[in-house]
Short mmCIF file of N, CA and C in Angstrom, two decimals:
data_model
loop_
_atom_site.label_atom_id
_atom_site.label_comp_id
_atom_site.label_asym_id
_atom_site.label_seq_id
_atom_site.Cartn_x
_atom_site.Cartn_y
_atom_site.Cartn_z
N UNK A 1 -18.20 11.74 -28.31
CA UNK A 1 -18.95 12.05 -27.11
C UNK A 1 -18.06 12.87 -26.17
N UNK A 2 -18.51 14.25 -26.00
CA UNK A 2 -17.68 14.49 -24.62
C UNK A 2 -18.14 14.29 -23.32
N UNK A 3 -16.95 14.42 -22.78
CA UNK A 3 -17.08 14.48 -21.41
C UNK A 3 -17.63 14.80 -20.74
N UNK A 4 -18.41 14.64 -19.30
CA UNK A 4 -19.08 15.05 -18.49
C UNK A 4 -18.06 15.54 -17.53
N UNK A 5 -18.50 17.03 -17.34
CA UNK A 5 -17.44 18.26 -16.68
C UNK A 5 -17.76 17.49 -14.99
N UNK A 6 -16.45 17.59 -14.41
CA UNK A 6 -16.60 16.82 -12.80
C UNK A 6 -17.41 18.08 -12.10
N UNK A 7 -17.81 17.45 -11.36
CA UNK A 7 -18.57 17.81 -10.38
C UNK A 7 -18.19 18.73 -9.21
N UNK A 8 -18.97 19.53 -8.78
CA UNK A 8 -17.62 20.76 -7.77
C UNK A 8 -17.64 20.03 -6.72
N UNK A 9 -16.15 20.33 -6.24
CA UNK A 9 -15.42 19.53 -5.55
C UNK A 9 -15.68 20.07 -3.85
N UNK A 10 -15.62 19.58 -2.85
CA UNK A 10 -16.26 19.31 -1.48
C UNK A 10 -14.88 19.73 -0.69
N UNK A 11 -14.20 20.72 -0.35
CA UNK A 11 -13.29 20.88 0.28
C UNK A 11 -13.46 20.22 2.09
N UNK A 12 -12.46 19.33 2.29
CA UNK A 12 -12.17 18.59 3.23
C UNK A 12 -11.49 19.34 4.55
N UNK A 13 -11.94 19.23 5.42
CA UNK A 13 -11.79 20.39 7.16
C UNK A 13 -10.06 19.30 7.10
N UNK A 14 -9.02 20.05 7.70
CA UNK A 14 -8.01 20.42 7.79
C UNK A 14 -7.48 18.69 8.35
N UNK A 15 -8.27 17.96 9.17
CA UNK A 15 -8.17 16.55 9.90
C UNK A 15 -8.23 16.10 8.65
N UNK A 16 -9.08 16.39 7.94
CA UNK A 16 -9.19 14.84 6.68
C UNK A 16 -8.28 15.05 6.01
N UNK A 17 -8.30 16.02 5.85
CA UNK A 17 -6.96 16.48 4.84
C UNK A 17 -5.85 15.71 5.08
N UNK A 18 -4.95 16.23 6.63
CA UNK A 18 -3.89 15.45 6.94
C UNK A 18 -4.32 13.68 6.97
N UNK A 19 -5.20 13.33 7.30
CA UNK A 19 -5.52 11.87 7.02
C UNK A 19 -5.12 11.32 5.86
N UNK A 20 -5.83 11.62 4.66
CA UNK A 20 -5.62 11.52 3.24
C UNK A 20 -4.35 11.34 2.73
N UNK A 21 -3.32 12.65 3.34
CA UNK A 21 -2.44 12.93 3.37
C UNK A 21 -1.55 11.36 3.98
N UNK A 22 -1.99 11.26 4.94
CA UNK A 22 -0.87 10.52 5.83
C UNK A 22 -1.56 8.99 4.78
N UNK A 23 -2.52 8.52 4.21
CA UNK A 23 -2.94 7.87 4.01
C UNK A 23 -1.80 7.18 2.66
N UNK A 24 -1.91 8.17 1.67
CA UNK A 24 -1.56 8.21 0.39
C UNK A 24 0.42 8.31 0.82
N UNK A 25 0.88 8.89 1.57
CA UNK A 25 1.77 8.59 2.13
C UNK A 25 2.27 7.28 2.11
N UNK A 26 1.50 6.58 3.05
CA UNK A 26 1.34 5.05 3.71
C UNK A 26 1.80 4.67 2.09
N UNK A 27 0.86 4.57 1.17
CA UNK A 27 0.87 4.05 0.03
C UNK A 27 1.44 4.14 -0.73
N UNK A 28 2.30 5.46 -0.84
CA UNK A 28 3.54 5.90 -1.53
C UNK A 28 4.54 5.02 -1.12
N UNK A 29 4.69 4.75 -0.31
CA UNK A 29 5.69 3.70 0.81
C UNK A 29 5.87 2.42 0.37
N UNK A 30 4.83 1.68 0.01
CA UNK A 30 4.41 0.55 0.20
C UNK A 30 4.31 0.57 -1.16
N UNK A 31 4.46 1.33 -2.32
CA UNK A 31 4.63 1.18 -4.00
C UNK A 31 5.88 1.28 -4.41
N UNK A 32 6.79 2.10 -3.86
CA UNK A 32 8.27 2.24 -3.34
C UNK A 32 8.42 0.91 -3.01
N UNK A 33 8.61 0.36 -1.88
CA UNK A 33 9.02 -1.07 -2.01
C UNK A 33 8.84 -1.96 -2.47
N UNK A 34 7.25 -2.34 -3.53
CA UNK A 34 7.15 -3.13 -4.61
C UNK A 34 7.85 -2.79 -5.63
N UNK A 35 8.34 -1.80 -5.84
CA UNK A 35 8.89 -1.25 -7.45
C UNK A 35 10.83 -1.71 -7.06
N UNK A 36 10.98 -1.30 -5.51
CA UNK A 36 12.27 -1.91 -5.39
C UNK A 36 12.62 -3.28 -5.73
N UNK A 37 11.47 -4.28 -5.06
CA UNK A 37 12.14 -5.92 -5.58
C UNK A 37 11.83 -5.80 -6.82
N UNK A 38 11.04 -5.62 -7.22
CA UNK A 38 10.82 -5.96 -8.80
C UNK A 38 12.02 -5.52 -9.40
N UNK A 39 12.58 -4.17 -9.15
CA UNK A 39 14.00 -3.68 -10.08
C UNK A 39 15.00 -5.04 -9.76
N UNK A 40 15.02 -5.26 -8.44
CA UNK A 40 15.90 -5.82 -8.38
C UNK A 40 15.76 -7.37 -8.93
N UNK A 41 14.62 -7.72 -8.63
CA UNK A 41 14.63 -8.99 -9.53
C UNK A 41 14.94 -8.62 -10.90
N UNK A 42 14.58 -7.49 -11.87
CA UNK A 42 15.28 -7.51 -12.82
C UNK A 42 16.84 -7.57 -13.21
N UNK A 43 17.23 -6.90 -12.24
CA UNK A 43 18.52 -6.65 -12.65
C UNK A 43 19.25 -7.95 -12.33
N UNK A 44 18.88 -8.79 -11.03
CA UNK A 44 19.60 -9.84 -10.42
C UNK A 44 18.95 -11.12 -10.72
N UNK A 45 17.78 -11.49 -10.73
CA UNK A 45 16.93 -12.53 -11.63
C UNK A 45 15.87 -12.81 -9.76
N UNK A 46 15.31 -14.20 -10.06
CA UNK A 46 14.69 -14.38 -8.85
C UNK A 46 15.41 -14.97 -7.88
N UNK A 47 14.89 -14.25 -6.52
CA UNK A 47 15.77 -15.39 -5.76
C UNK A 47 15.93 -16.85 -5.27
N UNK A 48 16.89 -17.47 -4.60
CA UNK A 48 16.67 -18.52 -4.48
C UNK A 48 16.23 -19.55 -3.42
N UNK A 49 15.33 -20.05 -3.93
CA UNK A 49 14.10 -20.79 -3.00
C UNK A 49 14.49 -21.03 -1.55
N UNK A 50 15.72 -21.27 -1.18
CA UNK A 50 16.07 -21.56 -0.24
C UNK A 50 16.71 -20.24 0.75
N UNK A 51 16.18 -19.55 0.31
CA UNK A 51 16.46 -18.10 0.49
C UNK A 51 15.29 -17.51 1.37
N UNK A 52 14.60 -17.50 0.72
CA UNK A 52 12.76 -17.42 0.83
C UNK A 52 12.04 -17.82 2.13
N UNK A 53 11.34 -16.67 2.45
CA UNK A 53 10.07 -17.51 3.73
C UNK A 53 8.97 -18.23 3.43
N UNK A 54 9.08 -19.20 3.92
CA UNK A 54 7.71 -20.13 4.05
C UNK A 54 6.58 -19.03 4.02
N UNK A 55 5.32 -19.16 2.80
CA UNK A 55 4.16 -18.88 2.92
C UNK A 55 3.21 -18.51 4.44
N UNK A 56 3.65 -19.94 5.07
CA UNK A 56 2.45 -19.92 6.04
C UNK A 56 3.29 -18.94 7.08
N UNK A 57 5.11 -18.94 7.34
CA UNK A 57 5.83 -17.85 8.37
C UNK A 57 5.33 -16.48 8.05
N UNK A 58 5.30 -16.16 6.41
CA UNK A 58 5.05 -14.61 6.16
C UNK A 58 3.60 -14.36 6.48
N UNK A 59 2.24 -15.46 6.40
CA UNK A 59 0.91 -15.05 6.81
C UNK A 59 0.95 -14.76 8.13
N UNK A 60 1.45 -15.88 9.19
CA UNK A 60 1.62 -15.64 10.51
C UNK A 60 2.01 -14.07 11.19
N UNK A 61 2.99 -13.78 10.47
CA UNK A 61 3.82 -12.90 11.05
C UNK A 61 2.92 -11.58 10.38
N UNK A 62 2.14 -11.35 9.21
CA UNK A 62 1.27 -10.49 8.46
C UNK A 62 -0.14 -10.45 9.36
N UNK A 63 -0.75 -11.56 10.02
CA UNK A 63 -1.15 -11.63 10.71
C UNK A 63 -1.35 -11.07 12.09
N UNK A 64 -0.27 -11.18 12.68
CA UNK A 64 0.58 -10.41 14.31
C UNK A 64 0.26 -9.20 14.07
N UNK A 65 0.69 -8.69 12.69
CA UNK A 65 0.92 -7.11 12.83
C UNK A 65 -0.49 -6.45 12.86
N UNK A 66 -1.64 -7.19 12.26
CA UNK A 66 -3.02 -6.54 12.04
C UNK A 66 -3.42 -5.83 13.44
N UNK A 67 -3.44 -6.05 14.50
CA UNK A 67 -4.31 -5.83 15.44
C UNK A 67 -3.00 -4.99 16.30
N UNK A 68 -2.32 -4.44 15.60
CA UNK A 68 -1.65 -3.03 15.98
C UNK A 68 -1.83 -2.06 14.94
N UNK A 69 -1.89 -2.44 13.83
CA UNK A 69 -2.33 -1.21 13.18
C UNK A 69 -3.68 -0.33 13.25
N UNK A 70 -3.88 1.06 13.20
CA UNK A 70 -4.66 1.66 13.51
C UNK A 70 -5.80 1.39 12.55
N UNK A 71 -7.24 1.51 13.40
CA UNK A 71 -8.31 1.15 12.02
C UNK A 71 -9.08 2.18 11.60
N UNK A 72 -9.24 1.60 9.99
CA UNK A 72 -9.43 2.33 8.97
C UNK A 72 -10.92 2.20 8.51
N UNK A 73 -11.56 3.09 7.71
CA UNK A 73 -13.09 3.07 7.34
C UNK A 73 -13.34 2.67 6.03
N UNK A 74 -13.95 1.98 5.99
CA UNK A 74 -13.88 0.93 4.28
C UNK A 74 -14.49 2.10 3.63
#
């Protein structure tokens, strides 16, 4: 079966663009620092428990930060 050829594409006014942009950014960022612990848990193993933040300190504090970040359109 082939493929169904995509569909022509909707060029985006110069704002969305940089949005997208700054968006995928954000996310580049934030895949970058998952890929960092993980190396490093490989290389060094996991850390140790007593090391670690309490669940409910890291929701709290994940929490705080929501209602400064700028909002976004589902």
């Amino acid at each position: 079966m082939n493929p169904q050829p995509a569909p022509e594409r909707q060029p985006l006014d110069e704002t969305a663009a940089d949005a997208v942009r700054a968006y995928a950014a954000k996310e580049r960022e934030k895949t970058d620092a998952l890929a960092s612990v993980l190396e490093d848990i490989a290389l060094n193993g996991y850390p140790a428990p007593e090391t670690g933040v309490l669940w409910e300190t890291a929701r709290d504090a994940h929490l705080a930060r929501l209602p400064g970040e700028e909002p976004r359109v589902a």
